[in-house]
XYZ file of C-alpha atoms in Angstrom:
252
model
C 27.801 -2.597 -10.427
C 30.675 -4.644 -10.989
C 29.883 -8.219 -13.002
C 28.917 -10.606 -10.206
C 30.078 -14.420 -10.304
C 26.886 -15.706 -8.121
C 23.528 -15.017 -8.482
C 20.732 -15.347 -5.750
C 17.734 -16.102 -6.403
C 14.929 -15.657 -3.219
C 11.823 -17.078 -2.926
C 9.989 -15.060 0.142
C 6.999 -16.115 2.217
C 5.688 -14.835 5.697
C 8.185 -17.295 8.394
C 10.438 -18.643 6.226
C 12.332 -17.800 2.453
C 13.899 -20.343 -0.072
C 17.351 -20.039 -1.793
C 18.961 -21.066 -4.983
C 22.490 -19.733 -5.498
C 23.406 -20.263 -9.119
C 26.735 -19.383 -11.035
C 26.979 -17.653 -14.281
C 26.631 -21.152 -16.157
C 22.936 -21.365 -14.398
C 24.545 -24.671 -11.904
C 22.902 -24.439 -9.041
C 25.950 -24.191 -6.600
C 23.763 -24.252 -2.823
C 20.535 -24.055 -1.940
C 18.358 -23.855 1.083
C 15.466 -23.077 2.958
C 15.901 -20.364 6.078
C 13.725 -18.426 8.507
C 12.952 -15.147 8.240
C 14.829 -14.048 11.488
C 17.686 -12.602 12.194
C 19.306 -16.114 12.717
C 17.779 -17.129 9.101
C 19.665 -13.813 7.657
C 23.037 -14.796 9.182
C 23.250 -18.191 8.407
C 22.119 -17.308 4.417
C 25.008 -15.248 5.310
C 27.248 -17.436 5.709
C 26.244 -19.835 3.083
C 26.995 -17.213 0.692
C 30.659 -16.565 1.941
C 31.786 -20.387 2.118
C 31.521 -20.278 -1.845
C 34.873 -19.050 -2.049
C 37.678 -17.533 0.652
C 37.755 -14.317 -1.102
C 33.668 -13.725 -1.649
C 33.331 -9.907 -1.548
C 29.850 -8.395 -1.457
C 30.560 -7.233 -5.142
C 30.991 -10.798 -5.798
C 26.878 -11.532 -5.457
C 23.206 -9.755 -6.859
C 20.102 -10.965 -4.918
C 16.985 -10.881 -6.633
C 13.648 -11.128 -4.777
C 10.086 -10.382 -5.924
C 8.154 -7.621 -4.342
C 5.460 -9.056 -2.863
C 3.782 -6.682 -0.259
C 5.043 -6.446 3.267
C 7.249 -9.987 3.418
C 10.244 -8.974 1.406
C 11.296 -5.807 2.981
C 13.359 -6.765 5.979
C 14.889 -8.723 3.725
C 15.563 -6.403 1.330
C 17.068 -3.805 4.003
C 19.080 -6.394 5.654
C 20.831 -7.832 3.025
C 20.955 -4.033 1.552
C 22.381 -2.748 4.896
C 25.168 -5.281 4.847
C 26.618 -3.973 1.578
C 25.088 -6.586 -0.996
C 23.543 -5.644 -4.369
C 20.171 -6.451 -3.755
C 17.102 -5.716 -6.849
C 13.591 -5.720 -5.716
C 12.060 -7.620 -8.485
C 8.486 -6.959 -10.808
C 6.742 -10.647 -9.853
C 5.431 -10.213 -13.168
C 8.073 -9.729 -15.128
C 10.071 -12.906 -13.368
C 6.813 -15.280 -14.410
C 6.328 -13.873 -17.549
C 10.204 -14.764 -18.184
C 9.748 -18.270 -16.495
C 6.729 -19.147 -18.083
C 9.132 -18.863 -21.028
C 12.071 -21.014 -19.899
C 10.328 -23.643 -18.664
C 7.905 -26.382 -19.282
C 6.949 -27.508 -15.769
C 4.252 -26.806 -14.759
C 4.555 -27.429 -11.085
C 5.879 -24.890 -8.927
C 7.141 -24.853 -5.539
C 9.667 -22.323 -3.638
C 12.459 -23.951 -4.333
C 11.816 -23.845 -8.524
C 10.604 -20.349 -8.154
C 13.558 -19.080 -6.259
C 15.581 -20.969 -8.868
C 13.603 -19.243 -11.863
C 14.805 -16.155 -9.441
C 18.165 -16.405 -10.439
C 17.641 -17.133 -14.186
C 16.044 -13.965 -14.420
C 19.230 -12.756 -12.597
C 21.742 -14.347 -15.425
C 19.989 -13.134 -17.984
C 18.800 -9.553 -17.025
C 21.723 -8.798 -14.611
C 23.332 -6.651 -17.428
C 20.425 -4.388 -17.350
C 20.836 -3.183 -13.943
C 25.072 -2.480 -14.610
C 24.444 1.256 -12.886
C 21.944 -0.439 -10.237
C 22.730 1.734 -6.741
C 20.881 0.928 -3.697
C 19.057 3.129 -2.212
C 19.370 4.514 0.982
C 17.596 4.474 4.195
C 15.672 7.943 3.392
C 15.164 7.392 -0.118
C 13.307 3.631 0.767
C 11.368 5.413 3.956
C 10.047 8.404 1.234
C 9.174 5.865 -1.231
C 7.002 3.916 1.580
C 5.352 7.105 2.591
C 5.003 7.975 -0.801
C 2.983 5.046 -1.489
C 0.951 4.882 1.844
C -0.322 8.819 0.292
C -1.463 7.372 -2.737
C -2.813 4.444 -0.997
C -4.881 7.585 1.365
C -5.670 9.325 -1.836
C -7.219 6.363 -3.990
C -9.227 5.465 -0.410
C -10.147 9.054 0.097
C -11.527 9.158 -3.693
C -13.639 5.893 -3.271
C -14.970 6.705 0.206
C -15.969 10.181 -1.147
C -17.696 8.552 -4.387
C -19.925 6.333 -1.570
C -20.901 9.210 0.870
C -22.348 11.448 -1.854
C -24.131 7.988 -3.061
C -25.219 7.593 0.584
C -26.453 11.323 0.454
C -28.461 10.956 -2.232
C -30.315 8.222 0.086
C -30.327 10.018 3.470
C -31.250 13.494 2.120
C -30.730 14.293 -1.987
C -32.628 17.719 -1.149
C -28.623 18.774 0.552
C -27.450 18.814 -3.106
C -29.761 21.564 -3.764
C -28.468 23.954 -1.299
C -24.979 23.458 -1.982
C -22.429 22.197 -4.587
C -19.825 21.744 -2.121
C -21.588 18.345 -0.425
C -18.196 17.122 0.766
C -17.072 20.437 1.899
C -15.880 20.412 6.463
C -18.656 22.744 7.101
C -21.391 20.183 5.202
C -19.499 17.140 6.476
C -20.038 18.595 10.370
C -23.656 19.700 9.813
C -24.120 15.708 8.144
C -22.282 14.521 11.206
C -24.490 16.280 13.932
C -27.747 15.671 11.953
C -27.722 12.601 10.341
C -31.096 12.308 8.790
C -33.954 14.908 7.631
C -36.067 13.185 10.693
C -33.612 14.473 13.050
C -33.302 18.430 11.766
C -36.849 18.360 12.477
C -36.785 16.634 15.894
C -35.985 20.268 16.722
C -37.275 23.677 16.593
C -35.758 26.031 13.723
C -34.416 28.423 16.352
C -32.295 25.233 17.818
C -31.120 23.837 14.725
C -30.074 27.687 13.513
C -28.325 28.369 16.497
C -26.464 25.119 15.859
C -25.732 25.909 12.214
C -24.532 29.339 13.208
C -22.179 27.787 15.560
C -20.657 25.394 13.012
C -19.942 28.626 10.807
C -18.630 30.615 13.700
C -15.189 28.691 13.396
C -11.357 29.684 12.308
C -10.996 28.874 8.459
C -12.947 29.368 5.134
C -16.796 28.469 5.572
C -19.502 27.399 3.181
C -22.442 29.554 3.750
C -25.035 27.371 4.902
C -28.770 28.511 4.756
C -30.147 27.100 8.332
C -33.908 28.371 6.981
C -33.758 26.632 3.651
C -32.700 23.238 4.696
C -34.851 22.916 7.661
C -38.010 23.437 5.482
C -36.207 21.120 2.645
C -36.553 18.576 5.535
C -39.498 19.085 6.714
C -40.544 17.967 2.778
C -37.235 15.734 2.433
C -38.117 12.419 0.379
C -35.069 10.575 2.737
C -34.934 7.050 2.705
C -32.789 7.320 6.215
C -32.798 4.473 8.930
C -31.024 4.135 12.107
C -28.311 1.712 10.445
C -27.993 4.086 7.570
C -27.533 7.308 9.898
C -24.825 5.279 11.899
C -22.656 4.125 8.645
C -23.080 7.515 7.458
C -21.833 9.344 10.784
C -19.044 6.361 10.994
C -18.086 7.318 6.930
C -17.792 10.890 7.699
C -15.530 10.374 10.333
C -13.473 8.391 8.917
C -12.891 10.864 6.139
């Protein structure tokens, strides 16, 4: 990254984003408020250039917080257009302008201004700053929508074997593997001890053997030994529990 002569600081919201383009004295040389469109984009655009005749990108570093979903098209369009563009730790920036100033009133047009402080001063940091590309920003989105699925997978799990424990605890007797597809589908057709025993053993065994007759690894399920554990099943199961329970399961 070559040493820039502007600094941009962005302050990003849902419709529109504030601007406070600073040089490396910290004067505030323009400032604005735009929309987040592709009209807003241009004319930032253009703000930027009519600093000086012979603005290059190389010339500028944009700094905006990331701050969920907002500051992405952003990020990519300014990105995409050859500007140096860092994607900012909100905590870091207010830790550092909690330090550098006293006020203590703070609108978007102060904190896109703190923005490009953080931008004077840490710049140097970020000397062999690339952007990164189109793939590498899609992989890191997918790889944080997986560990979004995995932390929801891990607290929804965590609440069905809680919710098991209600509907029928005897299940953890017959098998260690609670959560396992062939338990899950057995939980999913029979919701409730009440409703094994609606039926005859030969029905409800026929059904289990079906649900192990599948492609894939089974857990051995003993159709004998869990109808008679609910025929004596201590369940505290309710219509509205059996239909959060069914609606859990499939969502895992």
């Amino acid at each position: 990254m070559e040493t820039p002569n502007y600094f941009v600081g962005v302050d990003q919201s849902k419709n529109y984003f504030d601007v406070v383009v600073k040089n490396r004295d910290g004067k505030i040389l323009r400032k604005g408020k735009f929309s987040t469109s592709y009209d807003g984009f241009c004319k930032l655009e253009e703000l930027l250039f009519s600093l000086s005749e012979n603005c290059l990108h190389h010339n500028f570093i944009l700094g905006i917080e990331s701050t969920g979903s907002y500051h992405k098209t952003f990020l990519k369009f300014f990105m995409q257009r050859g500007f140096v563009v860092l994607e900012l730790n909100p905590l870091q920036v207010s830790n550092f302008s909690k330090g550098n100033t006293f006020r203590k009133t703070i609108n978007d047009q102060i904190s896109a201004a703190n923005i490009a402080d953080f931008l004077i001063q840490h710049y140097t940091k970020f000397i062999n700053y690339k952007s990164l590309s189109d793939e590498h920003l899609e992989l890191r989105e997918l790889t944080r929508l997986l560990s979004s699925r995995n932390k929801q997978i891990t607290v929804l799990k965590t609440w069905l074997k809680g919710q098991l424990f209600r509907i029928f605890p005897e299940i953890f007797t017959v098998t260690k593997s609670v959560l396992s597809k062939t338990v899950l589908q057995l939980l999913s057709l029979f919701t409730s001890p009440k409703h094994i025993i609606s039926l005859s053993f030969d029905e409800f065994s026929a059904q289990i053997h079906q649900l192990q007759s599948g492609r894939g690894r089974k857990i051995h399920i003993n159709a004998f030994k869990i109808y008679q554990l609910a025929k004596q099943s201590i369940s505290d199961s309710s219509k509205s529990l059996d239909s959060v329970l069914q609606d859990q399961i499939n969502l895992l």
